[in-house]
Short mmCIF file of C-alpha atoms and ligand atoms in Angstrom, two decimals:
data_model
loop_
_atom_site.label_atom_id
_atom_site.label_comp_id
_atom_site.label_asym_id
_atom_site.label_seq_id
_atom_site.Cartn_x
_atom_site.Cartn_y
_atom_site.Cartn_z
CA UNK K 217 0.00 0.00 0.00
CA UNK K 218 1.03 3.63 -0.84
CA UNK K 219 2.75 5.32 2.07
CA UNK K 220 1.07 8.57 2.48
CA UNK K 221 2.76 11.66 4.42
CA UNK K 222 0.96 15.14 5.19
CA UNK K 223 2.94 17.73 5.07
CA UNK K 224 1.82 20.84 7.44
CA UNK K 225 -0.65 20.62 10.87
CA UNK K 226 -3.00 23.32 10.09
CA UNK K 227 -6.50 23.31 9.26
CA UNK K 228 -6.86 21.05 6.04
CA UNK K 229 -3.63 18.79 6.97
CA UNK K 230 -6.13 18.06 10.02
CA UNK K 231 -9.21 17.06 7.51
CA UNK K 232 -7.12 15.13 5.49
CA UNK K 233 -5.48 13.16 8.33
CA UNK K 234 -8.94 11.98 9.68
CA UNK K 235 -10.39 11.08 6.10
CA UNK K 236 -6.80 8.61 5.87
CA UNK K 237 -7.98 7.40 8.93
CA UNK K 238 -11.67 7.00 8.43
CA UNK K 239 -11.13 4.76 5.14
CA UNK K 240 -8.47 2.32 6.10
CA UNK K 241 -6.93 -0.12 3.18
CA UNK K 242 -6.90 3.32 0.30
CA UNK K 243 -2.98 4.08 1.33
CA UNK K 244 -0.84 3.56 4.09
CA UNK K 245 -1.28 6.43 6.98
CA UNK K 246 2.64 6.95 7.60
CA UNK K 247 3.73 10.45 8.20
CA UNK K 248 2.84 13.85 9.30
CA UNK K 249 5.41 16.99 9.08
CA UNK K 250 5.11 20.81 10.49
CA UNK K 251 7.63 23.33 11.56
CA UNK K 252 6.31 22.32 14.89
CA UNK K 253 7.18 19.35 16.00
CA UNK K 254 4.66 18.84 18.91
CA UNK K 255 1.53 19.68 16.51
CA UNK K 256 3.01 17.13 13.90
CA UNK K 257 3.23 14.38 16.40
CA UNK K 258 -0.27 15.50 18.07
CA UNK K 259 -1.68 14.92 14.69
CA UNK K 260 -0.20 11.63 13.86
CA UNK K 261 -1.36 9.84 17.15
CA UNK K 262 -5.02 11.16 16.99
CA UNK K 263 -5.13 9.69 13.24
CA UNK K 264 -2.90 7.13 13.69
CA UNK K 265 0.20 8.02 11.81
CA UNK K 266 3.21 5.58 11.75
CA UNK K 267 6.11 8.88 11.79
CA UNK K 268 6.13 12.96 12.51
CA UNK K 269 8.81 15.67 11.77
CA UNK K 270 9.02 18.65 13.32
CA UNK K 271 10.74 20.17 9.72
CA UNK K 272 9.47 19.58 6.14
CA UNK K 273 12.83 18.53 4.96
CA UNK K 274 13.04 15.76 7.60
CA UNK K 275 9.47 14.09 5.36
CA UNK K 276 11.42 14.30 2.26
CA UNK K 277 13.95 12.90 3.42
CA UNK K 278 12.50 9.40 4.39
CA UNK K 279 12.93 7.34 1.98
CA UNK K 280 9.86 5.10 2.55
CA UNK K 281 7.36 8.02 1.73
CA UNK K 282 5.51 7.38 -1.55
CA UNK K 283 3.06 10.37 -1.69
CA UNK K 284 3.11 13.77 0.10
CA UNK K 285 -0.15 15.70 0.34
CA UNK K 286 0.40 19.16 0.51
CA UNK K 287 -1.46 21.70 2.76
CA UNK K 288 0.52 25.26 3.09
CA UNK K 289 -0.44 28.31 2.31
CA UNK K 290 -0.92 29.56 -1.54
CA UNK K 291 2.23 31.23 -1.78
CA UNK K 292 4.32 27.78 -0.54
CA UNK K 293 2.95 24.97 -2.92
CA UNK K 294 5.30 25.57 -5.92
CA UNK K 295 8.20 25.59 -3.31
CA UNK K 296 6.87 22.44 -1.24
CA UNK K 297 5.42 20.56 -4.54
CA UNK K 298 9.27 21.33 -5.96
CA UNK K 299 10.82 19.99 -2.71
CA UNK K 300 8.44 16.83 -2.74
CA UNK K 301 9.30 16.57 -7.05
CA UNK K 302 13.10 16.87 -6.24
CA UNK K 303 12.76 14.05 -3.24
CA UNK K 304 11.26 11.28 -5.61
CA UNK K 305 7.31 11.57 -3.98
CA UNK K 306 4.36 11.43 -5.68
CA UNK K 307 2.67 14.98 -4.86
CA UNK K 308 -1.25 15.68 -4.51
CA UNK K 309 -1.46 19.16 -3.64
CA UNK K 310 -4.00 21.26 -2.40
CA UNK K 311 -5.83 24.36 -4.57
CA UNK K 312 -4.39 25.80 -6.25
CA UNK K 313 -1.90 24.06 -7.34
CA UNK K 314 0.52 26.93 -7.83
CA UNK K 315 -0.34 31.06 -7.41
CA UNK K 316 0.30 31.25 -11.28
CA UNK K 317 -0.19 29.11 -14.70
CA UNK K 318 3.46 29.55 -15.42
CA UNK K 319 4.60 27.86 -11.86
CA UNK K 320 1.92 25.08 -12.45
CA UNK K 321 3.56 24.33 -16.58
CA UNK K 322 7.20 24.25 -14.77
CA UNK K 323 6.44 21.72 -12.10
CA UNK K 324 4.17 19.67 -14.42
CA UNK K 325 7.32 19.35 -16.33
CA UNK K 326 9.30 18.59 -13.54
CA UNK K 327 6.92 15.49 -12.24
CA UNK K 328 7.38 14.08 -16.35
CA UNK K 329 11.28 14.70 -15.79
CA UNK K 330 10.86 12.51 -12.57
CA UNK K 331 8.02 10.37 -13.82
CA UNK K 332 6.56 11.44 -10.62
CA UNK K 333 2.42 11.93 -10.76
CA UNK K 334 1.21 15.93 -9.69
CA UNK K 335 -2.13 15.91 -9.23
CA UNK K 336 -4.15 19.06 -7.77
CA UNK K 337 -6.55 18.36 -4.65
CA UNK K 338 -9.39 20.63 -5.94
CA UNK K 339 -11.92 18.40 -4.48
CA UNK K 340 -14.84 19.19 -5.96
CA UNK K 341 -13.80 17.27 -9.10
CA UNK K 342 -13.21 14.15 -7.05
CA UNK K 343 -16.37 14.06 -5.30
CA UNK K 344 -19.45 11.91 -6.51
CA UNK K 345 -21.26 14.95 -7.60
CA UNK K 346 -19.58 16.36 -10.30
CA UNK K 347 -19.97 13.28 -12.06
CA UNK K 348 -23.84 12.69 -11.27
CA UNK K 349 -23.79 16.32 -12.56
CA UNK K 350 -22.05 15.62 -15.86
CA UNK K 351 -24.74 12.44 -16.50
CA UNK K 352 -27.20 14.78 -15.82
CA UNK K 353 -26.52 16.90 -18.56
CA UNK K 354 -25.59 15.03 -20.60
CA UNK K 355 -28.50 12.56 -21.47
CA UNK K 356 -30.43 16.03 -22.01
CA UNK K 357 -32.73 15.77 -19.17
CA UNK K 358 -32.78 20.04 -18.41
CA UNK K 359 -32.61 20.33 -22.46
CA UNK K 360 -29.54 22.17 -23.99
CA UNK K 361 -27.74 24.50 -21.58
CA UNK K 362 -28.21 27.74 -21.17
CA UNK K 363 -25.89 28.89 -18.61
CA UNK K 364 -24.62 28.79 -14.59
CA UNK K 365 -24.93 31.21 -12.19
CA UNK K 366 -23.41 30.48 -8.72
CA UNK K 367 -22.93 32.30 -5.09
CA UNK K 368 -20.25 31.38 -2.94
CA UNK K 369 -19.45 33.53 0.56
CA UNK K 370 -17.71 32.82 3.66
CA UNK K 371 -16.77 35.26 6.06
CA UNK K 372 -12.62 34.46 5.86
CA UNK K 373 -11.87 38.03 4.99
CA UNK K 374 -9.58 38.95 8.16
CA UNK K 375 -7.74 35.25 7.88
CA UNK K 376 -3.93 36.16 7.07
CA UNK K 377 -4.50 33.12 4.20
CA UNK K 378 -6.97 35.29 2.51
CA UNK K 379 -6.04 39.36 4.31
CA UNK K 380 -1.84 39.06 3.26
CA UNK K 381 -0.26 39.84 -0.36
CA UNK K 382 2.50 37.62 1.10
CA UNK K 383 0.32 34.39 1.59
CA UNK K 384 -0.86 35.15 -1.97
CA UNK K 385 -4.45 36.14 -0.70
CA UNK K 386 -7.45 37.51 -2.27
CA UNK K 387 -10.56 35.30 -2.49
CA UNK K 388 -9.78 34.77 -5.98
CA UNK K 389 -7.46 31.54 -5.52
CA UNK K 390 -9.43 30.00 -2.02
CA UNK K 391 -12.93 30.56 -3.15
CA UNK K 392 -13.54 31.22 -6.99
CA UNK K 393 -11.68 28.47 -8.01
CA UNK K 394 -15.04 26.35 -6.83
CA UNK K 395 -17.15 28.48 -9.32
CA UNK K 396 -14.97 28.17 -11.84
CA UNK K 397 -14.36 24.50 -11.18
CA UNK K 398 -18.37 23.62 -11.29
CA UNK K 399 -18.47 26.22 -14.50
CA UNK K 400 -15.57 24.02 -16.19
CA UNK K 401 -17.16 20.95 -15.72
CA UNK K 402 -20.72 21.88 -16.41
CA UNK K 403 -20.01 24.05 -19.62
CA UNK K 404 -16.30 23.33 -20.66
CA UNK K 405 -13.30 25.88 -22.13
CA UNK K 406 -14.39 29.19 -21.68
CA UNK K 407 -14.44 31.62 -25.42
CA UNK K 408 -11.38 33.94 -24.27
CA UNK K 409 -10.83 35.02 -20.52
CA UNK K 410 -13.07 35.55 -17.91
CA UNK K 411 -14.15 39.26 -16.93
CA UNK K 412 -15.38 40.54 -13.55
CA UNK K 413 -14.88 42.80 -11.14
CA UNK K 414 -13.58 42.89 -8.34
CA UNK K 415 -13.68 44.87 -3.99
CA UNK K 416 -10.20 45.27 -2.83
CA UNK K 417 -9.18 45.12 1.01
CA UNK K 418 -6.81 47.61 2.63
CA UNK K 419 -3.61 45.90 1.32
CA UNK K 420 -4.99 46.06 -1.99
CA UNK K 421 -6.38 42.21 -2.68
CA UNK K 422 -9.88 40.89 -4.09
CA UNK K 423 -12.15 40.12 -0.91
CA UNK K 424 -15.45 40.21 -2.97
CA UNK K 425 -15.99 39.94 -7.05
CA UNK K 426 -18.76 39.65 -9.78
CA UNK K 427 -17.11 37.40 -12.36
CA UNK K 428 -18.74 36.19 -15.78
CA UNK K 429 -17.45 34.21 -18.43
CA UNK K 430 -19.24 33.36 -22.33
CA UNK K 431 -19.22 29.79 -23.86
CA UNK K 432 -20.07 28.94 -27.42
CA UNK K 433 -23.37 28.59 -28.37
CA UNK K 434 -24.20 31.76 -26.64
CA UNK K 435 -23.94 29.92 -23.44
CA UNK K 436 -23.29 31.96 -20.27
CA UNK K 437 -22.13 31.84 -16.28
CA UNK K 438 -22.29 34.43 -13.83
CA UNK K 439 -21.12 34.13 -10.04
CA UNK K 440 -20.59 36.31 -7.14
CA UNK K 441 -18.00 35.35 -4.45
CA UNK K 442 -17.90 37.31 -0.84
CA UNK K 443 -15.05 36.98 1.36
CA UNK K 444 -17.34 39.50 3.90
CA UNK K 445 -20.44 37.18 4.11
CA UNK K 446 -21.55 34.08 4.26
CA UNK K 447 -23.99 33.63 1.25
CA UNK K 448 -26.47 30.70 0.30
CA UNK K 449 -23.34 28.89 -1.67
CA UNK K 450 -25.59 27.16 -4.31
CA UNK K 451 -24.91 26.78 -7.90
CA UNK K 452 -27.71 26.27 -10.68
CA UNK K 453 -27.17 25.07 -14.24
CA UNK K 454 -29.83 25.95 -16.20
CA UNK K 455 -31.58 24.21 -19.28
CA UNK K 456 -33.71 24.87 -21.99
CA UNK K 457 -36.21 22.84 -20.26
CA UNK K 458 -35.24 23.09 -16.34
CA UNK K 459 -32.42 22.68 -14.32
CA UNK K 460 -30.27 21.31 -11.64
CA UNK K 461 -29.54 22.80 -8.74
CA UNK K 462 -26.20 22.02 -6.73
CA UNK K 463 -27.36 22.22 -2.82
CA UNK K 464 -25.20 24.41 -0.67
CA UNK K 465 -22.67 23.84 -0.35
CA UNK K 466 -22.42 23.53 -3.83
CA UNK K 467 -17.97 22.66 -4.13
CA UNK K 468 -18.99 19.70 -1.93
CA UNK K 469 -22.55 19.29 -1.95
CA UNK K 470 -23.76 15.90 -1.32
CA UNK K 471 -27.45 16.53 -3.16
CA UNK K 472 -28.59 17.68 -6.43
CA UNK K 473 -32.26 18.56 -7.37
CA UNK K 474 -33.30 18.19 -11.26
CA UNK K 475 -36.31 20.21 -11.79
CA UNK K 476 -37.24 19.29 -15.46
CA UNK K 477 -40.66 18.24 -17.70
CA UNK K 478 -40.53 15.09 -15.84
CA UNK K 479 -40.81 16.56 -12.06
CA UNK K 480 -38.55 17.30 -9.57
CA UNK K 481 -36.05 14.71 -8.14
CA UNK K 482 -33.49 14.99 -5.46
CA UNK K 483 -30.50 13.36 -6.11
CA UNK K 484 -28.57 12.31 -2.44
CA UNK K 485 -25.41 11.32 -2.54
CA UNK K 486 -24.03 10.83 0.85
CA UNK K 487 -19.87 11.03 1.23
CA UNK K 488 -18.18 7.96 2.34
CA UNK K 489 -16.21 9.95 4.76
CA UNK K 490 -15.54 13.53 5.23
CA UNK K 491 -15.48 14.49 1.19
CA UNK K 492 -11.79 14.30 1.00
CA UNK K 493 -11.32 10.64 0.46
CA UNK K 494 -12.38 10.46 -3.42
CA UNK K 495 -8.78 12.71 -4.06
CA UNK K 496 -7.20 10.17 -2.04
CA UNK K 497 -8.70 7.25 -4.14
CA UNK K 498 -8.06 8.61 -7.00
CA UNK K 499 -4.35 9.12 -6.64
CA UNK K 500 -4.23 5.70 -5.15
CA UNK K 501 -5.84 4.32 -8.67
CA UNK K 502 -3.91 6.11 -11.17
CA UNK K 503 -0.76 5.09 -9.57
CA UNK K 504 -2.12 1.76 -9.50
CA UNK K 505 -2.36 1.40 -12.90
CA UNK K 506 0.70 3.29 -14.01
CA UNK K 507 -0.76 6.67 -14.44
CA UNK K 508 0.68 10.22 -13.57
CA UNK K 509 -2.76 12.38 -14.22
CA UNK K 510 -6.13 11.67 -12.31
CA UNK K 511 -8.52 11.34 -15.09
CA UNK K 512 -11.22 13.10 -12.83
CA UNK K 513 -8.76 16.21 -12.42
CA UNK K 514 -6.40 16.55 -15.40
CA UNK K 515 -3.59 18.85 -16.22
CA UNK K 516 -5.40 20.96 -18.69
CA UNK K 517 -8.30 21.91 -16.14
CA UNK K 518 -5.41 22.63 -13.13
CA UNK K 519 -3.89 24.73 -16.14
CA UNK K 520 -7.09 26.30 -17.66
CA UNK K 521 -8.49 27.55 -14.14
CA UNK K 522 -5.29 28.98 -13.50
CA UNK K 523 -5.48 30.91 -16.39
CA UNK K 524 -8.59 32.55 -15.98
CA UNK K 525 -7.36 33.26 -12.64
CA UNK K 526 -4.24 34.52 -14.02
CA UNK K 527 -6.16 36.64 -16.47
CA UNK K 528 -9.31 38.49 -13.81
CA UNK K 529 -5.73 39.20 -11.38
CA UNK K 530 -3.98 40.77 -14.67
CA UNK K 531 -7.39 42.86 -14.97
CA UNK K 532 -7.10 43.74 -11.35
CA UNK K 533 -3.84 44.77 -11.25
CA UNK K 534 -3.48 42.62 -8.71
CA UNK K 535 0.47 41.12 -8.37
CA UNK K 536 1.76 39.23 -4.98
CA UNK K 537 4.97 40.28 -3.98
CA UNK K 538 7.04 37.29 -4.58
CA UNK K 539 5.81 36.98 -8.31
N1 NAP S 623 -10.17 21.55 -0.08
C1 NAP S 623 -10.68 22.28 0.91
O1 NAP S 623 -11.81 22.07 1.33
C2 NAP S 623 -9.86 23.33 1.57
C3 NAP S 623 -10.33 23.97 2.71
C4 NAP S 623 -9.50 24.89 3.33
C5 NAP S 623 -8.25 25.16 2.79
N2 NAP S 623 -7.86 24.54 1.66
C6 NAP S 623 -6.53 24.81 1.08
O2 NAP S 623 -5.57 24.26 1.98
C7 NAP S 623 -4.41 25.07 2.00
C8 NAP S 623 -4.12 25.50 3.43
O3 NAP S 623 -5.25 26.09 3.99
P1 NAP S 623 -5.58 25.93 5.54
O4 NAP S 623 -6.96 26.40 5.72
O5 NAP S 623 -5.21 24.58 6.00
O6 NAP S 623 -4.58 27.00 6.15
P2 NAP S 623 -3.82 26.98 7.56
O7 NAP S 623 -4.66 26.35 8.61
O8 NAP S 623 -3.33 28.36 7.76
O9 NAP S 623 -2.59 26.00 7.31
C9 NAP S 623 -1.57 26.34 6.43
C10 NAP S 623 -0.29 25.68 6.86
O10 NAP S 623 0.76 26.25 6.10
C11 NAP S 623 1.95 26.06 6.78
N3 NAP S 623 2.93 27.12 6.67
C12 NAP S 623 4.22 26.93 6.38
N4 NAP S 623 4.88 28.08 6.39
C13 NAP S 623 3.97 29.04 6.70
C14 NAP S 623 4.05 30.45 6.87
N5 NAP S 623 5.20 31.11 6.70
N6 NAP S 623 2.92 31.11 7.22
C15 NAP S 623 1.75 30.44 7.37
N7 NAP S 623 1.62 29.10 7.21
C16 NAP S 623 2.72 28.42 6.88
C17 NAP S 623 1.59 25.85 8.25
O11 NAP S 623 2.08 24.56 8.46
P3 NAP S 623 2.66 23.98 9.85
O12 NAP S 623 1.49 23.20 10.34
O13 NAP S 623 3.83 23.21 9.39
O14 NAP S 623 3.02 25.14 10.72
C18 NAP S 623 0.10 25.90 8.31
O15 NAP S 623 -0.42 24.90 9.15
C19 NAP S 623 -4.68 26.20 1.02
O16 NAP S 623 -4.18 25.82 -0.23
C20 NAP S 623 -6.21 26.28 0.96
O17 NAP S 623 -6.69 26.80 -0.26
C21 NAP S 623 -8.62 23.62 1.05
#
């Protein structure tokens, strides 16, 4: 079984940790790193965690560590996901993958130099959802598609992750990455870049936007993300002849209701675990069979999203200091 490391204590390292737990026989629970030692090795006896490190090179270093999930802050994955690369792991990192397209084309280079899979942990695409959503469309029950329109808000403003140029904040790579994620896999590549606009906090970063993007066919999606407050976070895809309606909260909903000629019908599609564990799978399948891409999250989408992202922050003028 894969050996699987965590590398950081903080609020998702702890999620992932218990889903590793809660689905025993997917990969091999076997090490936890963070600068602090103490919180490391708090984390891997709770979840039951063979090895901790109180440094991150310390995890690379082992030798019997097959995959390293990674859960720093935006501004760290392309230097942790680099380290991991450069130490012979497998990497599944979490969103986004990298602050910028161009960091995400280097290191997906880098894992073919080392034949090493890079996946991104956006896990929305993972989850059981986003494919009962792409059946759904598809056999043509709504009618053709007309369009998305989504609202996603949680008061995170004041967290340094999302308040500090350094961490590479903004709610523009922690929150509407999930509307664009659902809007990728309900209508597909976008026709040019996504506009929008965007409320700036006192250091000068996106804490609330209006974004909107046009798809052939006349096709459209429209979405407004709040850093400020907490919003109903449901996303509707909309049909010719009704629609389907992704329950809040929508980037890891667990029901979908089709209203449509036929009725209405309430899809429920209850999580294994905690919602985390289909990324986890997932890696542990396409290494299984030789692979170095999930099929459910593939390098062009990671690269796409980024670039939409790249182009609304080029529109903002919005730059983090280290880029
Ligand atoms: N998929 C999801 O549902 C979901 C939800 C929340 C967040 N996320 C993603 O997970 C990642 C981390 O978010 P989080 O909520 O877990 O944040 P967090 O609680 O602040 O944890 C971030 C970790 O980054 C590490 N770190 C290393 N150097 C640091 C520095 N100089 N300053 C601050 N932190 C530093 C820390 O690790 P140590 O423990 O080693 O100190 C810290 O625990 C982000 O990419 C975020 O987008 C995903």
């Amino acid at each position: 079984m894969l050996r699987f490391a965590i590398l950081t204590a903080g609020n998702i390292a702890h999620h992932m940790a218990r889903t590793v737990a809660a689905v025993p026989g997917v990969v091999e629970p076997y090490a936890i790193a963070a600068r602090d030692k103490q919180r490391a090795a708090d984390l891997a006896a709770e979840c039951g965690f063979a090895k901790s490190y109180g440094s991150y090179e310390e995890l690379m270093a082992d030798p019997l560590v097959d995959v390293v999930y990674i859960g720093s802050t935006h501004n760290l994955h392309a230097q942790h996901v680099r380290m991991a690369l450069n130490a012979g792991k497998h990497v599944l990192c979490e969103k986004p993958l990298t602050v910028n397209a161009a960091q995400a084309r280097e290191l997906f280079a880098l894992a073919d130099e080392k034949k090493l899979l890079l996946t991104e942990a956006t896990w929305t695409r993972f989850q059981p959802a986003a494919r009962a959503l792409r059946e759904i469309l598809d056999s043509g029950e709504i009618g053709r598609v007309v369009g998305l329109t989504a609202n996603m808000g949680c008061a995170v403003a004041h967290k340094p992750r999302i308040a500090l140029p350094e961490l590479a904040g903004g709610v523009l790579l922690d929150l509407t990455i999930y509307p664009l994620t659902i809007a990728d896999i309900a209508l597909g590549q976008p026709l040019g870049a996504p506009k929008g606009l965007c409320a700036k906090n006192e250091n000068g970063l996106d804490v609330q936007e209006a974004v909107q993007l046009e798809y052939e066919g006349g096709r459209l999606a429209s979405f407004f993300v709040s850093g400020r407050a907490v919003l109903d976070n449901t996303a509707t895809v909309w049909g010719e002849q009704g629609r389907v309606t992704l329950e809040a909260d929508f980037w890891h909903t667990q029901a979908l209701t089709v209203e449509s000629p036929r009725g209405v019908r309430r899809v429920e599609l209850p999580f294994d675990a905690t919602g985390y564990e289909y990324e986890v799978r997932a890696v542990a399948a396409a290494l299984e069979s030789g692979a170095r891409e999930c099929p459910d999250m593939p390098r062009s989408a990671t690269l796409r999203i980024l670039e939409q992202m790249d182009a609304l922050r080029a529109a903002w003028g919005i730059r983090y200091p280290f880029e």
